[in-house]
mmCIF file with all atom_site columns, C-alpha atoms in Angstrom:
data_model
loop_
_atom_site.group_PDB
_atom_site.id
_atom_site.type_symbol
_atom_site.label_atom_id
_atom_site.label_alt_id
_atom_site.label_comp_id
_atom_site.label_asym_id
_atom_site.label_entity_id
_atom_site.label_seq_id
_atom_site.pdbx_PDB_ins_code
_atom_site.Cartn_x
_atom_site.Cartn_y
_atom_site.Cartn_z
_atom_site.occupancy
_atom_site.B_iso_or_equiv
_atom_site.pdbx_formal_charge
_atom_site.auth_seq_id
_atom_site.auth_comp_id
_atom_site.auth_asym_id
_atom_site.auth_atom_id
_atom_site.pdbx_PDB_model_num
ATOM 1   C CA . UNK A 1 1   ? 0.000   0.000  0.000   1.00 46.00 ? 48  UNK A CA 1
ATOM 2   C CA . UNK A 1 2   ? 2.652   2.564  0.981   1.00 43.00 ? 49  UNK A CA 1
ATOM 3   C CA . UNK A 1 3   ? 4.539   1.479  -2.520  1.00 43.00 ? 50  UNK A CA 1
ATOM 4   C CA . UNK A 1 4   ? 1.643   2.502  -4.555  1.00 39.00 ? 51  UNK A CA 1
ATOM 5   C CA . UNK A 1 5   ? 1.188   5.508  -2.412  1.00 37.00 ? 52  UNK A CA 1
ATOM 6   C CA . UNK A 1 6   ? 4.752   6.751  -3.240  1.00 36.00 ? 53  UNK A CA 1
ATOM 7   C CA . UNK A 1 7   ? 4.769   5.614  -6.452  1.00 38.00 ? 54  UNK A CA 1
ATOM 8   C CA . UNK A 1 8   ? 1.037   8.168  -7.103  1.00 35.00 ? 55  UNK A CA 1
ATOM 9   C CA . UNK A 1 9   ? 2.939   10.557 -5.417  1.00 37.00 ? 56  UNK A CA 1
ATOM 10  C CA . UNK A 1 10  ? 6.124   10.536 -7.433  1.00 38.00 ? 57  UNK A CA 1
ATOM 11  C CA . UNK A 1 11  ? 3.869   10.022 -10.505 1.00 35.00 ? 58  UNK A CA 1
ATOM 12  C CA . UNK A 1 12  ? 2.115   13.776 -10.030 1.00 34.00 ? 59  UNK A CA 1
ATOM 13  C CA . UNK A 1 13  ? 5.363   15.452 -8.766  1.00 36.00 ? 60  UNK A CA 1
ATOM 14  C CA . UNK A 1 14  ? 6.419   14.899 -12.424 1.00 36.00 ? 61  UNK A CA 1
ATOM 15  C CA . UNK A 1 15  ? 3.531   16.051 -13.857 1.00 36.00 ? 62  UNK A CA 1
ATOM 16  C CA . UNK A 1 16  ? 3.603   19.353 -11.983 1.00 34.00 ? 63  UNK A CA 1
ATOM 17  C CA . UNK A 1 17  ? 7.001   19.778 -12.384 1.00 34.00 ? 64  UNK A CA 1
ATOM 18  C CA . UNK A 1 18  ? 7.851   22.524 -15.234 1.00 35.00 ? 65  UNK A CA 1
ATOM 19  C CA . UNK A 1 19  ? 8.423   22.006 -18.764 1.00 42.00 ? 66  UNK A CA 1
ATOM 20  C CA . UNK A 1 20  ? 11.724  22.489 -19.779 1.00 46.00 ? 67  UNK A CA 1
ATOM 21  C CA . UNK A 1 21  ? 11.983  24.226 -22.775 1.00 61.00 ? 68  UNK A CA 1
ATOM 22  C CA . UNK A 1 22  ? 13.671  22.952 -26.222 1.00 87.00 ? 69  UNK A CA 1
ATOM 23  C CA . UNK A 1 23  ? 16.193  24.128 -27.825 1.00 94.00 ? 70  UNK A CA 1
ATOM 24  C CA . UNK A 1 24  ? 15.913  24.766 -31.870 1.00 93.00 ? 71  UNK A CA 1
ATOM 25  C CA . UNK A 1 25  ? 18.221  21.810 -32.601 1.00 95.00 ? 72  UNK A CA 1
ATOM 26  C CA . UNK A 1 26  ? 16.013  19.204 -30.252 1.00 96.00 ? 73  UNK A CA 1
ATOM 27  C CA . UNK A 1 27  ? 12.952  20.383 -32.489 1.00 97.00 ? 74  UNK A CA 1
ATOM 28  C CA . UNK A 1 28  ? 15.054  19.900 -36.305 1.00 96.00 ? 75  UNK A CA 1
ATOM 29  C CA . UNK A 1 29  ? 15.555  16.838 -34.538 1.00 97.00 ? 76  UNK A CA 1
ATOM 30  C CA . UNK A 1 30  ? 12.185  15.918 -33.507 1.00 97.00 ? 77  UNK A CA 1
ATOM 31  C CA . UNK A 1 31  ? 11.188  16.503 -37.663 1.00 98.00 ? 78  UNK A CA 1
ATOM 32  C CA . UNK A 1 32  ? 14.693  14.423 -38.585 1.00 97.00 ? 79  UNK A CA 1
ATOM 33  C CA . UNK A 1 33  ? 13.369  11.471 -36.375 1.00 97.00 ? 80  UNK A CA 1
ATOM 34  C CA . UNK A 1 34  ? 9.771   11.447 -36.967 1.00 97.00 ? 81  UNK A CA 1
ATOM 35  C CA . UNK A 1 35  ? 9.765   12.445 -40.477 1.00 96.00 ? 82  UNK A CA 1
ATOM 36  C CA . UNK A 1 36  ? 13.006  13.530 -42.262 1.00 95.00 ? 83  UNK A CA 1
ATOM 37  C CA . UNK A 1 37  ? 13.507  16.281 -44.596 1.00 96.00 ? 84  UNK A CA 1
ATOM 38  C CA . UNK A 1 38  ? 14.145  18.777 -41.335 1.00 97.00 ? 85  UNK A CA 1
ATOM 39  C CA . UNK A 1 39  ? 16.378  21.124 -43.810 1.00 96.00 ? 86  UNK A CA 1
ATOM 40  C CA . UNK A 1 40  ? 13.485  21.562 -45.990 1.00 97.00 ? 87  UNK A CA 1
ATOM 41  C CA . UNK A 1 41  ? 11.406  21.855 -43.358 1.00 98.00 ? 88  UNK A CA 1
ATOM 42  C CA . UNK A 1 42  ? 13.219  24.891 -42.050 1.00 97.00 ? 89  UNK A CA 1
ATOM 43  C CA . UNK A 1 43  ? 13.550  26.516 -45.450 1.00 97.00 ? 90  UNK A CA 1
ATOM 44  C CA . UNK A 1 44  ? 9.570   25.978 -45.160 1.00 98.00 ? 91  UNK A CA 1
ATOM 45  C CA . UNK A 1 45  ? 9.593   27.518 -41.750 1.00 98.00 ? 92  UNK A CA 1
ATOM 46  C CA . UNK A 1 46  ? 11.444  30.350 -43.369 1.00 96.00 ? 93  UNK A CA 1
ATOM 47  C CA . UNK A 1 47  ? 9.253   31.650 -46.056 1.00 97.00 ? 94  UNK A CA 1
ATOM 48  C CA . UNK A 1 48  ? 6.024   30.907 -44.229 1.00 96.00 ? 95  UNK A CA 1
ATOM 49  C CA . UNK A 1 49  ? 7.356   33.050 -41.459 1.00 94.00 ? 96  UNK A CA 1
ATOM 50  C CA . UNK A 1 50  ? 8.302   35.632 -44.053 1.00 95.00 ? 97  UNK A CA 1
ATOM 51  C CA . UNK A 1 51  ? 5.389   35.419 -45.836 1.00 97.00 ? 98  UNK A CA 1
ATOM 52  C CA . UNK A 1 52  ? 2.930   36.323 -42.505 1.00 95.00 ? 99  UNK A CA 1
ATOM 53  C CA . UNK A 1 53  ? 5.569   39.287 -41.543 1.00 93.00 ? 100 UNK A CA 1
ATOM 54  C CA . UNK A 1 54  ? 5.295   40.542 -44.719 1.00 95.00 ? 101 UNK A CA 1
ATOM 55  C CA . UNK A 1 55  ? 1.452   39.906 -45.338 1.00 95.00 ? 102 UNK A CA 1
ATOM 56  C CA . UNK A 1 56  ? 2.048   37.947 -48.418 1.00 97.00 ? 103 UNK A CA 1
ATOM 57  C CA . UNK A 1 57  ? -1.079  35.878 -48.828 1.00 98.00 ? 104 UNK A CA 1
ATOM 58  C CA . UNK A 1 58  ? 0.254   34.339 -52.329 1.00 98.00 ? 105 UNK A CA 1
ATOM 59  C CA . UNK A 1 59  ? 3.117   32.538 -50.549 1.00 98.00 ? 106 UNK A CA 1
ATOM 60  C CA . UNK A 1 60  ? 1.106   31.037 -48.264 1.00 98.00 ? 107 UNK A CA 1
ATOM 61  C CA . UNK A 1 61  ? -1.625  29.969 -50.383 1.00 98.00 ? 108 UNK A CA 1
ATOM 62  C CA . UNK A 1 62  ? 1.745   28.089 -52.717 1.00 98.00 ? 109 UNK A CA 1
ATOM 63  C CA . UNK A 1 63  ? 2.691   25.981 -49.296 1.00 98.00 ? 110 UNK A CA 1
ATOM 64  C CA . UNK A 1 64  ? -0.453  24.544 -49.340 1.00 98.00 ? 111 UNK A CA 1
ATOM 65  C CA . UNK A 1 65  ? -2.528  21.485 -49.841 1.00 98.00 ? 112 UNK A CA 1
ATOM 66  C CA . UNK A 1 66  ? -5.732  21.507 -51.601 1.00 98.00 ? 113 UNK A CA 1
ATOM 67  C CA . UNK A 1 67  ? -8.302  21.156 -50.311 1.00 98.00 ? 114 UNK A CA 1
ATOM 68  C CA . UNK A 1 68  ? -7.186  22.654 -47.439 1.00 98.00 ? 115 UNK A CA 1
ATOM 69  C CA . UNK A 1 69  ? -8.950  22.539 -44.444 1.00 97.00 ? 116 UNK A CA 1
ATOM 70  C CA . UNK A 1 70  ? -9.417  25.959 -42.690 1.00 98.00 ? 117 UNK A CA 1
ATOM 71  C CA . UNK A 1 71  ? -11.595 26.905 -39.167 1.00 97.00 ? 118 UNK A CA 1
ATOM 72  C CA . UNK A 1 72  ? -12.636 30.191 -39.218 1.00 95.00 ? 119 UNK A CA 1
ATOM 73  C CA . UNK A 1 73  ? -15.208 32.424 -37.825 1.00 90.00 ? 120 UNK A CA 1
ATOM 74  C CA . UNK A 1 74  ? -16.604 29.387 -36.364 1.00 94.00 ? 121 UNK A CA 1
ATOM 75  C CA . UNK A 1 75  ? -17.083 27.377 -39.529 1.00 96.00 ? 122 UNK A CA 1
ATOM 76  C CA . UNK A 1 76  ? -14.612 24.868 -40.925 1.00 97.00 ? 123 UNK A CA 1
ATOM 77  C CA . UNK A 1 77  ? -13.945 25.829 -45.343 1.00 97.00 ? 124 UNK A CA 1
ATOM 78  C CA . UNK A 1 78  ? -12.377 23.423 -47.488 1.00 97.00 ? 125 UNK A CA 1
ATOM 79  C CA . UNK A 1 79  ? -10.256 25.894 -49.573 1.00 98.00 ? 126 UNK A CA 1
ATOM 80  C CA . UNK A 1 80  ? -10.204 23.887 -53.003 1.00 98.00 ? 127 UNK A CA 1
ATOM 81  C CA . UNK A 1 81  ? -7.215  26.180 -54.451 1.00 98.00 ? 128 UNK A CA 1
ATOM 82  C CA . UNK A 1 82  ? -4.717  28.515 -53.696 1.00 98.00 ? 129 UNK A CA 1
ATOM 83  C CA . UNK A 1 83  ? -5.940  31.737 -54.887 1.00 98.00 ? 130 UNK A CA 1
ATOM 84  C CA . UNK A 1 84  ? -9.617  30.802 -52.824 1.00 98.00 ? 131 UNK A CA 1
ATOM 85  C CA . UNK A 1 85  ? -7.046  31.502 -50.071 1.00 98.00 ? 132 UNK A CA 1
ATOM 86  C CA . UNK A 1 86  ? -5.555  34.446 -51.717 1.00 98.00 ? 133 UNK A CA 1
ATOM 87  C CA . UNK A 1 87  ? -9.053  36.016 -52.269 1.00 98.00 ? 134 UNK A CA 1
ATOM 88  C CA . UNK A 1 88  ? -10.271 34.953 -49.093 1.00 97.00 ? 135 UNK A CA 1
ATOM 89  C CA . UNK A 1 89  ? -7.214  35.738 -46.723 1.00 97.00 ? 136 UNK A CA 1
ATOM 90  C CA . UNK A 1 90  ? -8.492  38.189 -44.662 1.00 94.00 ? 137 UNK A CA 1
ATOM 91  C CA . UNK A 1 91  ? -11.859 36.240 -43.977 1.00 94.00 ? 138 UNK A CA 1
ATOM 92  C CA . UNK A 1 92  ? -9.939  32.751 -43.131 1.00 96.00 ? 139 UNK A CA 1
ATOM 93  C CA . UNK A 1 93  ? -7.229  34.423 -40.645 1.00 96.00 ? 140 UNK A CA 1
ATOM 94  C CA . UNK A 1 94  ? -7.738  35.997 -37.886 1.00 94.00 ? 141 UNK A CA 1
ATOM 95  C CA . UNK A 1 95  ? -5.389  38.925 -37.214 1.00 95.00 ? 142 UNK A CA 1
ATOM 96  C CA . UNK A 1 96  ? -4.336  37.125 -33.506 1.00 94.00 ? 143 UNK A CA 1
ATOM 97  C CA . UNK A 1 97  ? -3.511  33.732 -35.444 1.00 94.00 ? 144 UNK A CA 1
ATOM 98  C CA . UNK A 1 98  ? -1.479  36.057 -38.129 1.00 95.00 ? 145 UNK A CA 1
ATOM 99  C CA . UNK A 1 99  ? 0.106   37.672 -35.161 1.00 95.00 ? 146 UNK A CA 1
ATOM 100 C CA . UNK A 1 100 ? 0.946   34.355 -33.733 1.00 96.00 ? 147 UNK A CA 1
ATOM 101 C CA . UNK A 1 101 ? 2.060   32.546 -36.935 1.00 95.00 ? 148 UNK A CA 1
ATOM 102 C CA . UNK A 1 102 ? 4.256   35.913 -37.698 1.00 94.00 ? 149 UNK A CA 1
ATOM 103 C CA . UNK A 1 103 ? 5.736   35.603 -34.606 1.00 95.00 ? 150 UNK A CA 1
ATOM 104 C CA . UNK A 1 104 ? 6.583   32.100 -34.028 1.00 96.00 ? 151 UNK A CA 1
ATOM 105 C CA . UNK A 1 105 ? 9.725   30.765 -32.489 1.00 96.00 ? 152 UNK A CA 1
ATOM 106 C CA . UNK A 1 106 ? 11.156  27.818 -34.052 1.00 96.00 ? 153 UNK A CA 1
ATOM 107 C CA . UNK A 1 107 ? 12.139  26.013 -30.771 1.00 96.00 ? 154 UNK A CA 1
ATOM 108 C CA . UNK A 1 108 ? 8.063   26.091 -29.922 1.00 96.00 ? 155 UNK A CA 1
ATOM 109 C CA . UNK A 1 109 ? 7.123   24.371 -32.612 1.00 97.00 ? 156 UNK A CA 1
ATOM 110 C CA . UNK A 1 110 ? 4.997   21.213 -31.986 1.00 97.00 ? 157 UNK A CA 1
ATOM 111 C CA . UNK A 1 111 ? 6.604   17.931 -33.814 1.00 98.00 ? 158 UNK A CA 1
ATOM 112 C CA . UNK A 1 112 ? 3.901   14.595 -33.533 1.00 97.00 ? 159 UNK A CA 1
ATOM 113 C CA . UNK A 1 113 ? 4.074   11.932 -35.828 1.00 96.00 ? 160 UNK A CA 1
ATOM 114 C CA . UNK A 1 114 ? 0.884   13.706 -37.667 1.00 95.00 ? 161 UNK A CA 1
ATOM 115 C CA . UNK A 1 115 ? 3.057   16.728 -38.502 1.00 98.00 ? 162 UNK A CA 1
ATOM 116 C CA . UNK A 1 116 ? 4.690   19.871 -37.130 1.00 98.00 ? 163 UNK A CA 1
ATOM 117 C CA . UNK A 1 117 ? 2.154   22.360 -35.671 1.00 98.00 ? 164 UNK A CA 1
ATOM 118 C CA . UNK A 1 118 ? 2.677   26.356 -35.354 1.00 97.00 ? 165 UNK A CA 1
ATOM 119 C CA . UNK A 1 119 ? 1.306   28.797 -32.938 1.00 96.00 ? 166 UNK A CA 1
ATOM 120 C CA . UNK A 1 120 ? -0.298  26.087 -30.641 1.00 96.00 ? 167 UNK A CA 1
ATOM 121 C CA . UNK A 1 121 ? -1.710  24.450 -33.035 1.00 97.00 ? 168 UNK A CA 1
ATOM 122 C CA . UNK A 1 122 ? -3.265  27.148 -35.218 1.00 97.00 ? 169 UNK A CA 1
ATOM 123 C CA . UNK A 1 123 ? -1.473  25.950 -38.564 1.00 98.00 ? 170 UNK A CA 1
ATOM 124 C CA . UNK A 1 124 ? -0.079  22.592 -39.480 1.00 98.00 ? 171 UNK A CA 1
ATOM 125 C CA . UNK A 1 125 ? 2.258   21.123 -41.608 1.00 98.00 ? 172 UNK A CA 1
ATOM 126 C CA . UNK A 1 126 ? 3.070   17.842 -42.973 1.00 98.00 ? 173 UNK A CA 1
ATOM 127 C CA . UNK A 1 127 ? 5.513   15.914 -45.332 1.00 97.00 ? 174 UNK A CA 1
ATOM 128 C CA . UNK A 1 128 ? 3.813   15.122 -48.422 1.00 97.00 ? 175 UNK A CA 1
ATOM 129 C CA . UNK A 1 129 ? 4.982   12.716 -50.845 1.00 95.00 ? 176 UNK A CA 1
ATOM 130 C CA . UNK A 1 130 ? 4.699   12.748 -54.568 1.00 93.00 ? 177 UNK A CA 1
ATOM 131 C CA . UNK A 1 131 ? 5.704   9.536  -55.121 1.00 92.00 ? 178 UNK A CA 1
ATOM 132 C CA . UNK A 1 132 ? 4.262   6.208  -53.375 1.00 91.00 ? 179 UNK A CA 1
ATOM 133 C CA . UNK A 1 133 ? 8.130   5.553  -52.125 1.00 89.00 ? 180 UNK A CA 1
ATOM 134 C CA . UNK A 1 134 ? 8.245   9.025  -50.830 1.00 88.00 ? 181 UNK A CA 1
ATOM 135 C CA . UNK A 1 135 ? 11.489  9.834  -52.393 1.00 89.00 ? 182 UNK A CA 1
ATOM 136 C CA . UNK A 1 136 ? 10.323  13.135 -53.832 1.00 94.00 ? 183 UNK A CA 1
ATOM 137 C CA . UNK A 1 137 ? 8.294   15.165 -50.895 1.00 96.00 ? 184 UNK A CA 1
ATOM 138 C CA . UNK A 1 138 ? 7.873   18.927 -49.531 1.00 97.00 ? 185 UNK A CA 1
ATOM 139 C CA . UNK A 1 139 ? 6.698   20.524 -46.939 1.00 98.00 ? 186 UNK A CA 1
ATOM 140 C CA . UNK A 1 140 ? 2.910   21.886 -47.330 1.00 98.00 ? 187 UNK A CA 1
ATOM 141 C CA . UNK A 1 141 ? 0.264   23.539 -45.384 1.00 98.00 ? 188 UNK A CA 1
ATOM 142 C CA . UNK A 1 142 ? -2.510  20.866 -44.214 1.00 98.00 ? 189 UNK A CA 1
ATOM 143 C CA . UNK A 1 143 ? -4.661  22.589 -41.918 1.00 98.00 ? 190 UNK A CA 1
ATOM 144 C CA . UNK A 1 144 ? -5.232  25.763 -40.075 1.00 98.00 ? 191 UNK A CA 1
ATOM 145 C CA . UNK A 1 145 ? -7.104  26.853 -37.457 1.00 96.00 ? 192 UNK A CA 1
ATOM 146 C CA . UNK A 1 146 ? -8.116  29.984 -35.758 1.00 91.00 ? 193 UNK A CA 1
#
């Protein structure tokens, strides 16, 4: 009884216990382990992060992958092309999630095996193959959410 006392006890002591925070190399390789490409992934990083500092819809709407799945205003769109997005930009982002996407720090990125997620969440991206062996693939834009 007093073993599975201590071990409860020692179980929520690690939960409450802070997160330590990760460094930009643990994330590239988080992406390396779980799904490789973590160069192209930061070049992706790069422009998308350009692209919402710079409020260049176009660039955005390239990175993704249609139909793309967008929440917004409390509906959920299936963008069918990029320039839906383009024409639609202001509509399907919020200026907080713009804000947050403009602003985000590579080392708080969120790497599952589903994909790499920005801004808590608000945007994810994924590997995508072109071929069925995967030896061609990029980066792209799967969801977003406000």
């Amino acid at each position: 009884m007093r073993r599975t006392a201590l071990a409860i006890a020692c179980v929520f002591s690690l939960l409450a216990a802070p997160a330590f925070a990760q460094s930009e190399e643990d994330v590239m390789g988080q992406i390396e382990n779980l799904h490789g490409m973590s160069v192209e992934f930061g070049e992706a990083f790069g422009l998308l992060q350009d692209a919402f500092l710079f409020g260049d819809p176009t660039t955005i709407a390239d990175l993704g992958v249609y139909p793309l799945t967008v929440e917004a205003n409390g509906e959920i769109y299936d963008i069918t092309e990029p320039q839906d997005l383009v024409d639609n930009f202001d509509y399907l982002l919020t200026p907080d999630t713009i804000a947050a996407l403009s602003s985000q720090d590579y080392a708080d990125l969120i790497v599952t095996s589903d994909g790499v997620g920005f801004a808590n969440g608000a945007l994810w991206m994924n590997l995508i193959c072109v071929d069925d062996a995967c030896a061609q693939a990029w980066w792209g834009i799967t969801r977003i959410n406000n």
